[in-house]
Short mmCIF file of C-alpha atoms in Angstrom, two decimals:
data_model
loop_
_atom_site.label_atom_id
_atom_site.label_comp_id
_atom_site.label_asym_id
_atom_site.label_seq_id
_atom_site.Cartn_x
_atom_site.Cartn_y
_atom_site.Cartn_z
CA MET T 5 28.30 284.00 144.02
CA ALA T 6 31.57 285.50 142.80
CA ALA T 7 33.98 287.34 145.06
CA SER T 8 33.64 291.10 144.83
CA GLU T 9 36.51 292.76 142.99
CA ASP T 10 36.78 295.45 145.70
CA ARG T 11 37.56 293.02 148.56
CA PRO T 12 39.88 290.06 149.15
CA ARG T 13 38.49 286.57 148.89
CA LYS T 14 37.77 284.97 152.25
CA LEU T 15 39.42 281.69 153.19
CA LEU T 16 37.88 278.41 154.33
CA LEU T 17 40.25 276.01 156.09
CA VAL T 18 39.12 272.39 155.80
CA VAL T 19 40.72 269.88 158.15
CA ASP T 20 40.66 266.11 157.75
CA ALA T 21 40.53 265.46 161.51
CA PRO T 22 41.14 261.68 161.34
CA SER T 23 44.35 262.32 159.36
CA LEU T 24 45.69 264.57 162.11
CA LEU T 25 44.60 262.19 164.87
CA HIS T 26 46.17 259.12 163.27
CA ARG T 27 49.47 260.87 162.64
CA ASN T 28 49.63 262.40 166.10
CA HIS T 29 48.71 259.13 167.75
CA HIS T 30 51.67 257.38 166.20
CA ALA T 31 54.03 260.31 166.74
CA ARG T 32 53.07 261.02 170.36
CA ALA T 33 51.89 257.71 171.84
CA HIS T 34 55.15 257.41 173.75
CA THR T 35 54.16 260.46 175.84
CA ARG T 36 51.07 258.69 177.29
CA MET T 37 49.63 262.18 177.88
CA THR T 38 46.27 262.26 179.68
CA ASP T 39 43.73 265.00 180.32
CA ARG T 40 42.44 266.13 183.71
CA ALA T 41 40.12 263.12 183.82
CA GLY T 42 42.97 260.70 183.17
CA ARG T 43 41.90 259.80 179.63
CA PRO T 44 44.42 259.46 176.76
CA VAL T 45 44.82 262.78 175.02
CA TRP T 46 48.13 262.74 173.13
CA ALA T 47 46.51 262.50 169.69
CA LEU T 48 43.89 265.14 170.53
CA HIS T 49 46.52 267.47 171.94
CA GLY T 50 48.71 266.99 168.87
CA MET T 51 45.72 267.64 166.61
CA VAL T 52 44.88 270.85 168.48
CA CYS T 53 48.49 272.05 168.23
CA GLN T 54 48.55 271.43 164.47
CA ILE T 55 45.17 273.12 164.05
CA LEU T 56 46.50 276.17 165.86
CA GLU T 57 49.60 276.17 163.67
CA ALA T 58 47.47 276.00 160.52
CA ILE T 59 45.07 278.73 161.65
CA ASP T 60 47.96 280.95 162.75
CA GLY T 61 49.64 280.47 159.38
CA PHE T 62 46.67 280.76 157.04
CA ALA T 63 44.45 283.17 159.08
CA PRO T 64 41.19 281.68 157.73
CA ASP T 65 37.75 283.25 158.13
CA ALA T 66 36.12 279.89 158.83
CA VAL T 67 37.25 276.38 159.72
CA ILE T 68 35.39 273.11 159.24
CA PHE T 69 36.50 269.65 160.31
CA GLY T 70 35.56 266.52 158.44
CA LEU T 71 35.07 263.35 160.51
CA ASP T 72 34.48 259.75 159.47
CA ASP T 73 31.23 258.01 160.31
CA ARG T 74 32.58 255.25 162.53
CA THR T 75 29.27 253.36 162.68
CA ALA T 76 28.48 252.85 158.98
CA SER T 77 30.17 252.96 155.57
CA LEU T 78 28.39 253.20 152.24
CA ARG T 79 31.65 252.34 150.47
CA ARG T 80 32.11 249.21 152.58
CA ASP T 81 28.49 248.23 151.94
CA PHE T 82 29.24 248.42 148.22
CA TYR T 83 32.69 246.82 148.53
CA PRO T 84 33.09 244.71 151.69
CA ASP T 85 36.89 244.53 151.21
CA TYR T 86 37.24 248.33 151.27
CA LYS T 87 40.31 249.16 153.41
CA ALA T 88 40.68 245.48 154.28
CA GLY T 89 44.11 244.52 155.56
CA ARG T 90 44.68 247.61 157.67
CA ALA T 91 45.95 246.94 161.16
CA GLU T 92 43.40 247.09 163.97
CA LYS T 93 43.38 250.49 165.68
CA ASP T 94 44.83 250.95 169.13
CA PRO T 95 41.92 251.34 171.62
CA ALA T 96 43.50 254.58 172.85
CA LEU T 97 43.33 255.99 169.31
CA VAL T 98 39.72 254.82 168.90
CA ASP T 99 38.83 256.60 172.15
CA GLN T 100 40.34 259.86 170.90
CA LEU T 101 38.76 259.54 167.46
CA GLU T 102 35.37 259.22 169.13
CA ARG T 103 35.94 262.27 171.36
CA ALA T 104 37.36 264.61 168.70
CA GLY T 105 34.02 265.87 167.41
CA ALA T 106 32.78 266.81 170.87
CA LEU T 107 35.98 268.70 171.64
CA LEU T 108 35.85 270.70 168.41
CA ASP T 109 32.13 271.40 168.79
CA ALA T 110 32.69 272.61 172.35
CA LEU T 111 35.26 275.10 171.05
CA GLY T 112 32.70 276.51 168.62
CA LEU T 113 34.36 275.14 165.50
CA ALA T 114 32.26 273.49 162.79
CA THR T 115 32.37 269.72 162.38
CA LEU T 116 30.60 267.39 160.00
CA THR T 117 30.27 263.62 160.28
CA PRO T 118 28.32 262.68 157.13
CA PRO T 119 26.23 259.51 157.63
CA GLY T 120 27.93 256.53 156.00
CA LEU T 121 30.70 258.73 154.59
CA GLU T 122 34.16 260.04 155.43
CA ALA T 123 36.19 263.17 156.01
CA ASP T 124 37.18 262.99 152.30
CA ASP T 125 33.58 263.75 151.36
CA VAL T 126 33.57 266.80 153.61
CA SER T 127 36.74 268.04 151.88
CA ALA T 128 35.16 267.58 148.45
CA SER T 129 31.99 269.40 149.50
CA ALA T 130 33.96 272.20 151.17
CA ALA T 131 35.94 272.85 147.99
CA THR T 132 32.65 273.07 146.09
CA TRP T 133 31.13 275.36 148.74
CA ALA T 134 34.13 277.69 148.63
CA ARG T 135 34.03 277.89 144.83
CA SER T 136 30.31 278.67 144.76
CA HIS T 137 30.64 281.33 147.48
CA GLY T 138 33.70 283.07 146.00
CA TRP T 139 36.03 281.95 148.79
CA ASP T 140 39.49 280.43 148.68
CA CYS T 141 40.02 277.05 150.30
CA VAL T 142 42.88 275.14 151.93
CA ILE T 143 42.42 271.43 152.67
CA VAL T 144 44.66 269.90 155.34
CA THR T 145 44.90 266.14 154.86
CA SER T 146 47.22 263.20 154.29
CA ASP T 147 44.79 261.66 151.78
CA ARG T 148 45.85 262.00 148.14
CA ASP T 149 42.24 261.87 146.92
CA ALA T 150 41.99 265.55 147.86
CA PHE T 151 44.37 266.37 145.00
CA ALA T 152 41.39 266.14 142.65
CA HIS T 153 40.01 269.34 144.23
CA ILE T 154 43.09 271.49 143.63
CA SER T 155 42.38 274.58 141.55
CA ASP T 156 43.36 278.23 141.26
CA HIS T 157 41.44 278.84 144.50
CA THR T 158 41.83 275.53 146.36
CA ARG T 159 45.15 274.28 147.69
CA VAL T 160 45.98 271.10 149.60
CA LEU T 161 48.40 270.96 152.50
CA ARG T 162 49.48 267.32 152.18
CA LEU T 163 50.48 266.05 155.63
CA ILE T 164 53.68 264.05 155.67
CA ASN T 165 56.20 263.13 158.34
CA GLY T 166 57.66 266.24 159.86
CA GLY T 167 54.44 268.07 160.67
CA LEU T 168 52.74 271.00 158.97
CA SER T 169 55.92 273.02 158.48
CA GLY T 170 57.47 270.18 156.49
CA SER T 171 54.38 269.40 154.44
CA PRO T 172 53.96 270.59 150.82
CA LEU T 173 51.23 273.08 149.96
CA LEU T 174 50.02 271.87 146.59
CA THR T 175 48.79 274.23 143.88
CA PRO T 176 47.95 273.18 140.31
CA ALA T 177 51.54 273.87 139.21
CA ARG T 178 53.12 272.07 142.16
CA LEU T 179 50.89 269.04 141.66
CA VAL T 180 52.07 268.70 138.07
CA ALA T 181 55.70 269.18 139.15
CA MET T 182 55.48 266.55 141.89
CA TYR T 183 53.17 263.95 140.36
CA GLY T 184 53.18 264.68 136.64
CA VAL T 185 49.39 264.96 136.43
CA ALA T 186 46.97 267.90 136.35
CA ALA T 187 44.37 268.23 139.09
CA GLU T 188 41.48 267.84 136.65
CA HIS T 189 42.90 264.44 135.65
CA TYR T 190 43.75 263.28 139.15
CA LEU T 191 40.69 261.08 139.70
CA ASP T 192 41.39 259.35 136.37
CA PHE T 193 45.01 258.93 137.44
CA ALA T 194 44.09 257.47 140.83
CA ALA T 195 41.54 255.08 139.34
CA LEU T 196 44.12 253.74 136.89
CA ARG T 197 46.83 253.46 139.54
CA GLY T 198 44.63 252.10 142.34
CA ASP T 199 45.18 252.64 146.05
CA ALA T 200 46.74 249.88 148.12
CA SER T 201 45.86 251.60 151.41
CA ASP T 202 42.15 251.29 150.54
CA ASN T 203 42.63 247.81 149.05
CA LEU T 204 41.80 249.05 145.57
CA PRO T 205 43.94 247.38 142.86
CA GLY T 206 44.64 249.47 139.77
CA VAL T 207 44.41 248.52 136.11
CA THR T 208 46.98 245.77 135.56
CA GLY T 209 50.14 247.05 133.93
CA ILE T 210 49.28 250.75 134.30
CA GLY T 211 51.46 252.27 137.00
CA GLU T 212 51.78 255.87 138.12
CA LYS T 213 54.28 256.87 135.43
CA THR T 214 52.32 255.31 132.57
CA ALA T 215 49.02 256.71 133.86
CA ALA T 216 50.45 260.23 134.05
CA GLN T 217 51.90 260.01 130.54
CA LEU T 218 48.65 258.64 129.13
CA LEU T 219 46.54 261.43 130.64
CA THR T 220 49.01 264.17 129.74
CA GLN T 221 49.36 263.10 126.12
CA ALA T 222 45.97 261.57 125.27
CA GLY T 223 43.67 263.62 127.48
CA PRO T 224 41.04 262.54 130.03
CA MET T 225 39.94 258.93 130.23
CA ARG T 226 36.54 259.68 128.73
CA SER T 227 38.38 260.58 125.51
CA VAL T 228 40.64 257.54 125.79
CA TRP T 229 37.70 255.17 126.27
CA ALA T 230 35.83 256.83 123.40
CA ASP T 231 38.76 256.25 121.05
CA ILE T 232 39.01 252.63 122.18
CA ASP T 233 35.28 252.15 121.53
CA ARG T 234 35.30 253.84 118.10
CA ASN T 235 38.78 253.22 116.73
CA ASP T 236 40.21 250.35 118.78
CA GLY T 237 42.48 252.91 120.47
CA ARG T 238 44.44 253.76 117.34
CA VAL T 239 44.51 257.52 118.02
CA VAL T 240 45.62 256.94 121.61
CA ALA T 241 48.38 254.58 120.49
CA ALA T 242 49.56 256.96 117.77
CA THR T 243 49.57 259.92 120.17
CA LEU T 244 51.67 258.06 122.73
CA ASP T 245 54.08 256.79 120.08
CA SER T 246 54.45 260.26 118.57
CA TRP T 247 55.32 261.65 122.00
CA ALA T 248 57.82 258.80 122.51
CA THR T 249 59.51 259.60 119.20
CA GLU T 250 59.78 263.29 120.05
CA THR T 251 61.25 262.62 123.49
CA GLY T 252 63.37 259.61 122.64
CA SER T 253 61.32 257.40 124.92
CA ARG T 254 60.26 253.82 124.40
CA ARG T 255 57.17 253.44 122.18
CA MET T 256 54.36 252.07 124.30
CA GLY T 257 51.13 253.01 122.51
CA ALA T 258 50.07 249.50 121.52
CA THR T 259 51.03 248.10 124.93
CA VAL T 260 48.97 250.68 126.80
CA VAL T 261 45.93 250.10 124.60
CA ARG T 262 46.28 246.36 125.04
CA ARG T 263 46.34 246.74 128.82
CA LEU T 264 43.33 249.04 128.79
CA THR T 265 41.36 246.59 126.65
CA ALA T 266 42.33 243.49 128.66
CA PRO T 267 39.42 241.62 130.29
CA GLY T 268 38.26 243.45 133.41
CA ALA T 269 40.42 246.56 132.89
CA ARG T 270 37.61 248.99 132.21
CA GLU T 271 35.44 247.46 134.91
CA ARG T 272 38.29 247.93 137.41
CA TYR T 273 38.73 251.56 136.37
CA ASP T 274 34.99 252.29 136.64
CA PHE T 275 34.84 250.54 140.01
CA ASN T 276 37.71 252.64 141.38
CA VAL T 277 36.16 255.87 140.13
CA ARG T 278 32.95 255.02 141.94
CA ILE T 279 34.73 254.27 145.23
CA MET T 280 37.19 257.17 145.02
CA SER T 281 34.77 259.90 143.97
CA GLY T 282 34.01 262.15 146.93
CA ARG T 283 30.54 263.51 147.58
CA ASP T 284 30.70 267.20 146.80
CA ASP T 285 27.12 268.18 147.63
CA LEU T 286 26.99 267.79 151.43
CA ASP T 287 25.37 270.58 153.45
CA LEU T 288 28.25 271.97 155.52
CA GLY T 289 25.97 274.04 157.71
CA LEU T 290 28.18 277.10 157.27
CA THR T 291 26.37 280.42 157.54
CA PRO T 292 29.06 283.08 156.99
CA ASP T 293 26.53 285.93 157.08
CA VAL T 294 25.50 285.07 160.66
CA PRO T 295 28.20 286.14 163.14
CA GLY T 296 28.99 283.73 165.94
CA THR T 297 27.79 280.57 164.19
CA PRO T 298 29.99 277.44 164.40
CA GLY T 299 33.10 277.53 162.27
CA LEU T 300 33.49 281.29 162.02
CA LEU T 301 36.48 282.96 163.62
CA PRO T 302 37.20 284.48 166.09
CA LEU T 303 36.00 282.24 168.94
CA ASP T 304 34.99 283.10 172.48
CA PRO T 305 38.09 283.27 174.75
CA HIS T 306 36.25 281.81 177.75
CA ARG T 307 35.21 278.74 175.74
CA ILE T 308 38.75 278.35 174.45
CA HIS T 309 40.18 278.52 177.98
CA THR T 310 37.67 275.98 179.29
CA VAL T 311 37.94 273.44 176.48
CA VAL T 312 41.63 273.57 175.63
CA GLY T 313 42.52 274.02 179.29
CA TYR T 314 41.00 270.60 180.00
CA LEU T 315 43.83 269.05 178.02
CA GLY T 316 46.10 270.17 180.82
CA VAL T 317 48.84 272.01 178.90
CA GLU T 318 49.00 275.67 179.87
CA ALA T 319 51.18 276.73 176.93
CA THR T 320 48.70 275.20 174.47
CA THR T 321 45.80 276.99 176.18
CA SER T 322 47.58 280.34 175.94
CA LEU T 323 48.41 279.77 172.28
CA ALA T 324 44.82 278.74 171.53
CA ILE T 325 43.44 281.92 173.11
CA ARG T 326 45.80 284.06 171.06
CA VAL T 327 45.16 282.29 167.75
CA LEU T 328 41.46 281.47 167.98
CA SER T 329 40.20 284.73 169.51
CA THR T 330 41.98 286.97 167.00
CA ASP T 331 40.16 288.38 163.97
CA PRO T 332 41.07 286.68 160.67
CA ALA T 333 43.34 288.41 158.19
CA SER T 334 40.47 289.48 155.94
CA ALA T 335 38.86 291.41 158.82
CA ALA T 336 41.97 293.57 159.15
CA LEU T 337 42.01 294.17 155.41
CA HIS T 338 38.35 295.22 155.50
CA ALA T 339 39.06 297.61 158.36
CA ASP T 340 41.82 299.30 156.36
CA ARG T 341 39.48 300.08 153.46
#
């Protein structure tokens, strides 16, 4: 369903809740903040504050939060060493991760914990949902896998140290400027490079710079593999060498082809693609034509006061009431027409 030309596109804000919780846990653990029941709440409070900042800034029509299934993992079933080597989580963080969904649900916001999957899969599905419904989309996450979903109507606010205000909002042009790779090639790029944080080695000898140059000059990996299968990679090598000659760079065509055809290289690439590909067909449960359903803004002020007030910070409660009970920007634009 395309957006009508006589109205603005609505906006879906997609939040990778575990990203916010992890970052706020490490940034705020020194506060040892607790809620009215005496439970640790510093990560939850920090997440709520950043959510309010994002909603206040973007004025979305709907918000959905992706959560990780903490009881099962299809990726780990397929690859037992997935994310191996990460430090064990602080019990206080685990407690807040497990309570986040209930807090957000109580507010009336939409959450999704896909069985055996992760918040990344919710982000992928939300970008697809927004495209098919004629909405714009902003994904808030620290995970680079979301870059594959960037388009003319989907942006990614990539969380880094310094909070939301210091985080880059990536569009197709900014992604190319910062990483040297187009969004439609990002999954290929990531599969070649690998991801140490998920314990996924890349193709040996193909780093970020080489991967970006390969994809920019020779096209998507399906074309690269096809040339390797049909022509032993001669077109790929010639294309890279021609670019090197034009730019005065070192010729690397034969080296790149040799690394791509080394034993296990293609298997490693295919393996990474399988692990890194997000599910984009999850049912988000969003019903934008039914007022008052979870995820749609504005929210009920009494619920906001009760839920956020339990965190025990009056200023945050007041801010939440102002931000979450106000009509989204598109509602004001509709009223003016």
